[in-house]
Amino acid sequence: MVFGVGSLQHSIICRAKAMGLYTVGIDPLPDAACRDDVDAYEVVGGQDFEKTMEVATKYGVSAIVTAATDKPLVMMARVAQEMQLPFYSVDTARWSTDKYSMKSRFNDAGIPCAKGKLMTSLNDVDGLNFPVVVKPRDNSGSRGVMVCRDQNQLAWAFNEALAFTKMDSVLVEEFIEGQEYSIEALHQGGKNWVVQFTEKTTTPYPYNVEMGHFQPATLPEMVKDEIRIIIDKISAALHFENCASHTELKINSRGIFVIETSPRSGGDMISSHLVPLSTGINMEELLLRMAVGETISVPQATEGMVSCIRYLQLPEGVVSDISPLVREVGDWPGVADFCFDLGIGDKVPQIHSSLDRYGHLMLHGKDRNEVETMAARYLKAINGFITITT
């Protein structure tokens, strides 16, 4: 059973079917983007445990999975517990979907992370120095996350974060300078495999939305070894089992700081597309094998491969013309995937969260310099194909 049948789950649905698995998709939306890709589709509310169990029983579900989303993790853990399916505990799901609980587990385990506290009013920032980061405790994709450099920005950010949470408080934490990375890993039977290191590009503050990912990240082996130890500690602290994980961190002159983690595959096509292109390892297939109860063995990564994704950034305005040449981009050398979601007459949105992004270019090759040069050249050409009226 696949929890969520949106575009984020498309790749893992296709992988499951390629492996000969019968797929049952559940989603709150009657017109979910990938409803026609699953073998059976049921509309189920995200908090409806009884209906979820009813569907699972109806189809004799023997494995559960999702991809690139945190929303169904607690429900999945409850179903797994009830049906005795391979998965992690309900406690793990709850710790992982509440950023404050997660930070408490980090602190108890000695995992380096930003200082933070709960914020129920503007007075709760006492003890932290500006700049600070305000974020919902239970959301992802940069939704409601803002960096604040003074009290006026804090007031706006506090209300913005509350609009993106079901809780009555938000998390405020010290701002950590440094380059951002994510770590893609797998966990089973007490073993932890770091599959890939991802280097991130983000928008300027205050929103800090991810606009690009490159694999493998350029990091010294000594730093990679330190990160592997941190991933071991995270797995032990949050009891990761039979899952992938996506851990975000920053590195600066003071060291490595974990921002947050989740026991699921990375979004932005990091785990589903970039990892196979840069390592030859299909994380989704390994995740599915764990879900059906198999003991996995993670192969050695193939050397000399790189991959990246860059999200389009157009000037603000209205799309007034799109050259037919856009349709040829997917066939250009090195292009693994291309998407542009706006049409003539559409407004180019300001990018305040991942939901505001409107297109991407994915590339692969054997050399970082080659791929980055290709990305710059191709993005310039693509921007020239799209006319924006300001």
XYZ file of C-alpha atoms in Angstrom:
390
model
C 0.000 0.000 0.000
C 1.401 3.369 -1.071
C 0.538 6.277 1.216
C 0.049 9.333 -0.988
C -0.551 9.110 -4.736
C 0.845 12.471 -5.805
C 3.746 13.300 -8.094
C 6.210 12.733 -5.217
C 5.198 9.069 -5.135
C 5.220 8.489 -8.911
C 8.698 6.993 -9.058
C 8.233 4.529 -6.207
C 4.860 3.416 -7.600
C 6.502 2.688 -10.952
C 9.372 0.872 -9.244
C 6.961 -1.282 -7.222
C 5.064 -2.283 -10.351
C 8.311 -3.030 -12.183
C 9.152 -5.408 -9.321
C 5.837 -7.217 -9.857
C 4.144 -5.827 -6.740
C 0.406 -5.112 -6.703
C 0.025 -1.456 -5.704
C -2.843 -0.067 -3.635
C -2.718 3.720 -3.461
C -4.499 5.814 -0.842
C -4.788 9.593 -0.878
C -7.193 12.207 0.539
C -7.752 13.649 -2.953
C -10.189 11.995 -5.394
C -8.117 13.296 -8.325
C -4.606 12.572 -7.037
C -1.977 13.040 -9.765
C -0.925 9.376 -9.970
C -4.231 7.637 -9.277
C -4.106 5.963 -12.698
C -0.635 4.565 -12.036
C -1.618 2.287 -9.126
C -3.459 -1.024 -9.507
C -6.147 0.007 -7.016
C -7.014 3.466 -5.712
C -8.936 4.469 -2.602
C -9.755 7.936 -1.265
C -8.857 7.960 2.440
C -8.492 10.926 4.772
C -5.000 11.447 6.106
C -6.165 11.056 9.738
C -8.701 8.281 9.155
C -7.090 5.250 10.808
C -10.220 3.084 10.660
C -10.689 3.620 6.903
C -6.977 3.055 6.293
C -7.148 -0.257 8.157
C -10.313 -1.162 6.275
C -8.543 -0.658 2.936
C -5.433 -2.513 4.109
C -7.561 -5.475 5.192
C -9.682 -5.403 2.043
C -6.640 -5.862 -0.207
C -4.628 -8.073 2.129
C -1.807 -5.539 2.269
C 1.551 -7.095 3.212
C 3.797 -4.028 2.881
C 3.482 -0.250 3.255
C 5.572 2.520 1.735
C 5.659 6.204 0.859
C 8.214 8.587 -0.615
C 9.398 12.154 -0.047
C 6.717 13.191 2.453
C 6.398 13.269 6.242
C 2.630 13.634 6.484
C 1.564 9.937 6.595
C 4.437 8.602 8.728
C 2.547 8.350 12.036
C -0.431 6.728 10.317
C 1.879 4.272 8.556
C 3.552 3.338 11.830
C 0.158 2.728 13.447
C -0.934 0.501 10.548
C 2.372 -1.377 10.619
C 2.033 -1.961 14.358
C -1.538 -3.205 13.970
C -0.699 -5.514 11.044
C 2.806 -6.481 12.216
C 4.468 -5.212 9.038
C 8.163 -4.273 8.685
C 8.389 -0.622 9.726
C 9.612 1.587 12.537
C 7.703 2.330 15.749
C 4.925 4.842 16.339
C 7.290 6.659 18.718
C 9.870 7.003 15.932
C 7.230 8.444 13.613
C 6.060 10.942 16.248
C 9.587 12.056 17.171
C 10.413 12.482 13.494
C 7.358 14.561 12.588
C 7.674 17.009 15.495
C 10.817 19.105 15.088
C 10.856 19.996 18.799
C 10.661 16.361 19.907
C 13.363 15.571 17.372
C 15.637 18.285 18.762
C 15.087 16.953 22.288
C 16.197 13.490 21.151
C 19.241 15.028 19.461
C 20.215 16.877 22.635
C 19.794 13.761 24.798
C 22.025 11.778 22.413
C 24.724 14.425 22.103
C 24.022 15.033 18.416
C 25.268 18.507 17.345
C 22.346 20.750 16.425
C 21.108 24.338 16.705
C 19.904 25.572 20.077
C 16.131 25.949 20.038
C 12.961 26.306 22.068
C 9.207 26.345 21.717
C 7.582 29.637 20.854
C 3.990 30.379 21.828
C 4.400 34.171 21.944
C 6.890 36.792 20.798
C 8.468 36.826 24.268
C 9.697 33.248 23.921
C 12.774 34.235 21.914
C 14.537 35.212 25.168
C 17.851 33.400 25.492
C 18.492 33.283 21.738
C 20.335 35.973 19.800
C 19.280 37.231 16.372
C 19.324 36.016 13.688
C 16.959 33.163 14.507
C 15.007 30.671 12.417
C 11.267 30.232 12.974
C 9.654 27.073 11.611
C 6.478 24.994 12.046
C 7.067 21.917 14.163
C 5.163 19.606 11.814
C 5.739 20.661 8.211
C 8.341 20.256 5.458
C 9.416 21.704 2.113
C 10.427 25.069 3.682
C 6.751 25.898 4.226
C 6.449 28.544 6.917
C 10.213 28.653 7.569
C 11.834 32.086 7.843
C 15.097 33.595 9.047
C 14.559 36.662 11.247
C 17.156 39.322 11.960
C 15.104 41.563 14.286
C 11.917 41.689 16.374
C 9.775 43.059 13.533
C 10.681 40.156 11.242
C 10.063 37.771 14.134
C 6.472 38.974 14.567
C 5.732 38.330 10.890
C 7.506 34.963 10.863
C 5.723 33.767 14.007
C 2.291 34.305 12.435
C 3.484 32.849 9.117
C 4.732 29.659 10.814
C 1.493 29.277 12.799
C -0.417 29.295 9.496
C 1.492 26.166 8.436
C 1.025 24.074 11.574
C -1.733 22.258 13.424
C 0.032 22.919 16.734
C -0.286 25.923 19.041
C 3.450 26.580 19.101
C 6.332 26.808 16.651
C 10.055 26.163 16.923
C 12.517 29.044 17.148
C 16.217 28.225 16.983
C 19.585 29.848 16.496
C 20.591 30.454 12.903
C 23.519 28.300 11.801
C 25.723 29.727 9.067
C 27.311 27.391 6.561
C 26.887 25.316 3.428
C 23.838 23.045 3.443
C 23.935 19.329 2.718
C 21.615 16.358 2.940
C 22.561 12.766 3.654
C 20.674 9.901 2.007
C 20.810 6.666 4.014
C 19.169 3.272 4.575
C 18.584 1.470 7.875
C 17.828 -2.153 8.696
C 18.673 -4.583 11.477
C 20.840 -2.092 13.352
C 22.908 -1.361 10.221
C 23.120 2.102 8.682
C 24.283 2.699 5.109
C 25.083 6.235 3.969
C 24.340 5.997 0.242
C 25.076 9.556 -0.892
C 26.066 13.086 0.212
C 24.061 15.887 -1.435
C 25.169 19.525 -1.728
C 22.376 22.115 -1.740
C 21.769 25.513 -3.322
C 19.100 27.734 -1.737
C 17.374 31.080 -2.275
C 18.580 34.076 -0.270
C 17.116 34.567 3.188
C 14.616 34.988 4.720
C 12.918 32.003 3.005
C 15.927 29.784 2.168
C 14.132 27.505 -0.325
C 16.138 24.693 -1.928
C 16.756 25.500 -5.597
C 19.376 22.929 -6.522
C 21.069 19.700 -5.457
C 24.386 18.246 -6.573
C 25.729 14.722 -6.019
C 28.205 13.777 -4.780
C 28.918 16.717 -2.507
C 32.524 17.848 -2.448
C 33.576 16.892 1.092
C 36.846 15.572 2.541
C 36.783 11.885 3.496
C 37.419 12.825 7.123
C 34.246 14.934 7.168
C 32.273 12.141 5.492
C 33.434 9.754 8.224
C 32.263 12.232 10.892
C 28.890 12.458 9.166
C 28.574 8.658 9.064
C 29.090 8.579 12.843
C 26.400 11.252 13.279
C 23.982 9.242 11.120
C 24.646 6.210 13.363
C 23.794 8.343 16.414
C 20.636 9.712 14.782
C 19.487 6.212 13.868
C 20.020 5.034 17.436
C 18.367 8.106 19.001
C 15.241 7.924 16.818
C 15.208 4.109 16.416
C 15.317 4.088 12.612
C 14.511 0.627 11.244
C 13.374 -0.734 7.847
C 13.507 2.734 6.304
C 15.416 5.260 4.295
C 16.417 8.545 5.898
C 17.006 12.077 4.678
C 19.094 14.185 7.059
C 19.770 17.879 6.520
C 22.830 19.518 8.036
C 25.145 22.502 7.794
C 28.915 22.634 8.005
C 30.933 25.667 9.098
C 34.185 26.446 10.886
C 32.651 25.333 14.202
C 31.761 21.888 12.892
C 28.775 19.873 11.666
C 25.258 20.799 12.808
C 22.195 18.646 12.139
C 19.177 20.729 11.127
C 16.598 17.925 10.965
C 16.019 14.387 9.755
C 13.189 12.142 8.603
C 12.862 8.351 8.220
C 11.855 8.540 4.570
C 13.432 9.125 1.188
C 14.490 12.614 0.165
C 12.190 14.835 -1.860
C 13.105 16.955 -4.881
C 13.858 13.670 -6.704
C 17.036 13.339 -4.617
C 16.551 9.702 -3.633
C 14.435 8.613 -6.579
C 16.498 10.075 -9.442
C 19.731 11.768 -8.387
C 21.047 8.913 -6.239
C 20.709 6.248 -8.991
C 22.306 8.636 -11.492
C 25.289 9.383 -9.229
C 25.797 5.983 -7.550
C 24.041 3.305 -9.598
C 22.107 2.389 -6.419
C 18.304 2.368 -6.544
C 17.243 3.393 -3.040
C 13.547 2.946 -3.835
C 14.008 -0.694 -4.809
C 15.929 -1.349 -1.589
C 13.232 0.438 0.418
C 10.548 -1.709 -1.223
C 12.530 -4.870 -0.499
C 12.690 -3.889 3.178
C 8.950 -3.173 3.142
C 8.171 -6.717 1.937
C 10.403 -8.210 4.626
C 13.603 -8.930 2.699
C 17.032 -8.440 4.237
C 18.852 -5.986 2.011
C 22.466 -5.670 0.961
C 23.501 -2.219 -0.253
C 25.935 -2.458 -3.193
C 29.071 -0.376 -3.583
C 28.461 2.921 -5.353
C 29.730 3.262 -8.910
C 32.597 5.753 -9.068
C 32.929 8.649 -11.498
C 29.264 9.640 -11.799
C 27.656 12.971 -10.910
C 24.105 14.303 -11.044
C 22.301 17.529 -10.274
C 18.927 19.201 -10.371
C 18.419 22.939 -10.819
C 15.052 24.623 -10.336
C 14.135 27.366 -12.794
C 14.313 30.974 -11.620
C 12.606 33.421 -13.949
C 12.074 37.159 -13.404
C 8.760 38.159 -11.860
C 5.975 38.900 -14.316
C 3.586 37.076 -16.611
C 4.530 34.433 -19.183
C 3.705 36.017 -22.538
C 5.396 33.559 -24.911
C 7.050 30.109 -24.860
C 9.262 29.027 -27.744
C 8.576 25.578 -29.239
C 12.284 24.913 -28.632
C 11.418 24.238 -24.974
C 10.072 20.862 -26.070
C 13.543 19.842 -27.261
C 15.337 20.433 -23.941
C 14.677 16.889 -22.709
C 16.693 15.533 -25.651
C 19.797 17.633 -25.035
C 23.010 15.766 -24.102
C 23.243 15.045 -20.384
C 19.610 15.925 -19.622
C 17.939 13.279 -17.454
C 14.677 15.182 -16.945
C 13.152 18.563 -17.734
C 9.886 20.118 -16.634
C 8.279 23.549 -17.019
C 4.842 23.864 -15.441
C 3.785 27.395 -16.416
C 1.758 28.310 -19.495
C 1.153 31.505 -21.425
C -0.724 33.936 -19.199
C 0.532 32.396 -15.947
C 2.147 34.598 -13.338
C 5.684 33.723 -12.278
C 5.394 33.365 -8.490
C 7.825 34.548 -5.862
C 9.476 31.458 -4.391
C 8.720 31.322 -0.674
C 8.509 27.520 -0.392
C 9.054 24.434 -2.533
C 5.396 24.599 -3.605
C 6.131 27.822 -5.509
C 8.701 26.235 -7.834
C 7.563 25.821 -11.432
C 10.170 23.823 -13.308
C 13.477 21.976 -13.146
C 16.408 20.717 -15.160
C 18.119 17.454 -14.154
C 21.548 16.555 -15.521
C 24.074 13.761 -15.199
C 27.619 13.124 -16.339
C 31.069 12.002 -15.234
C 32.635 15.297 -14.138
C 31.385 18.058 -11.843
C 32.866 20.916 -13.853
C 31.345 19.538 -17.067
C 27.880 19.181 -15.547
C 27.926 22.596 -13.845
C 29.052 24.256 -17.073
C 26.295 22.420 -18.922
C 23.725 23.531 -16.316
C 24.690 27.198 -16.628
C 24.566 27.079 -20.441
C 21.288 25.179 -20.606
C 19.499 27.319 -18.006
C 20.510 30.482 -19.869
C 19.101 29.003 -23.092
C 15.861 27.910 -21.391
C 15.345 31.389 -19.928
C 15.723 32.746 -23.439
C 12.921 30.485 -24.670
C 10.437 31.953 -22.166
C 9.259 35.554 -22.550
C 8.191 37.314 -19.361
C 6.211 40.546 -19.417
C 6.832 42.589 -16.282
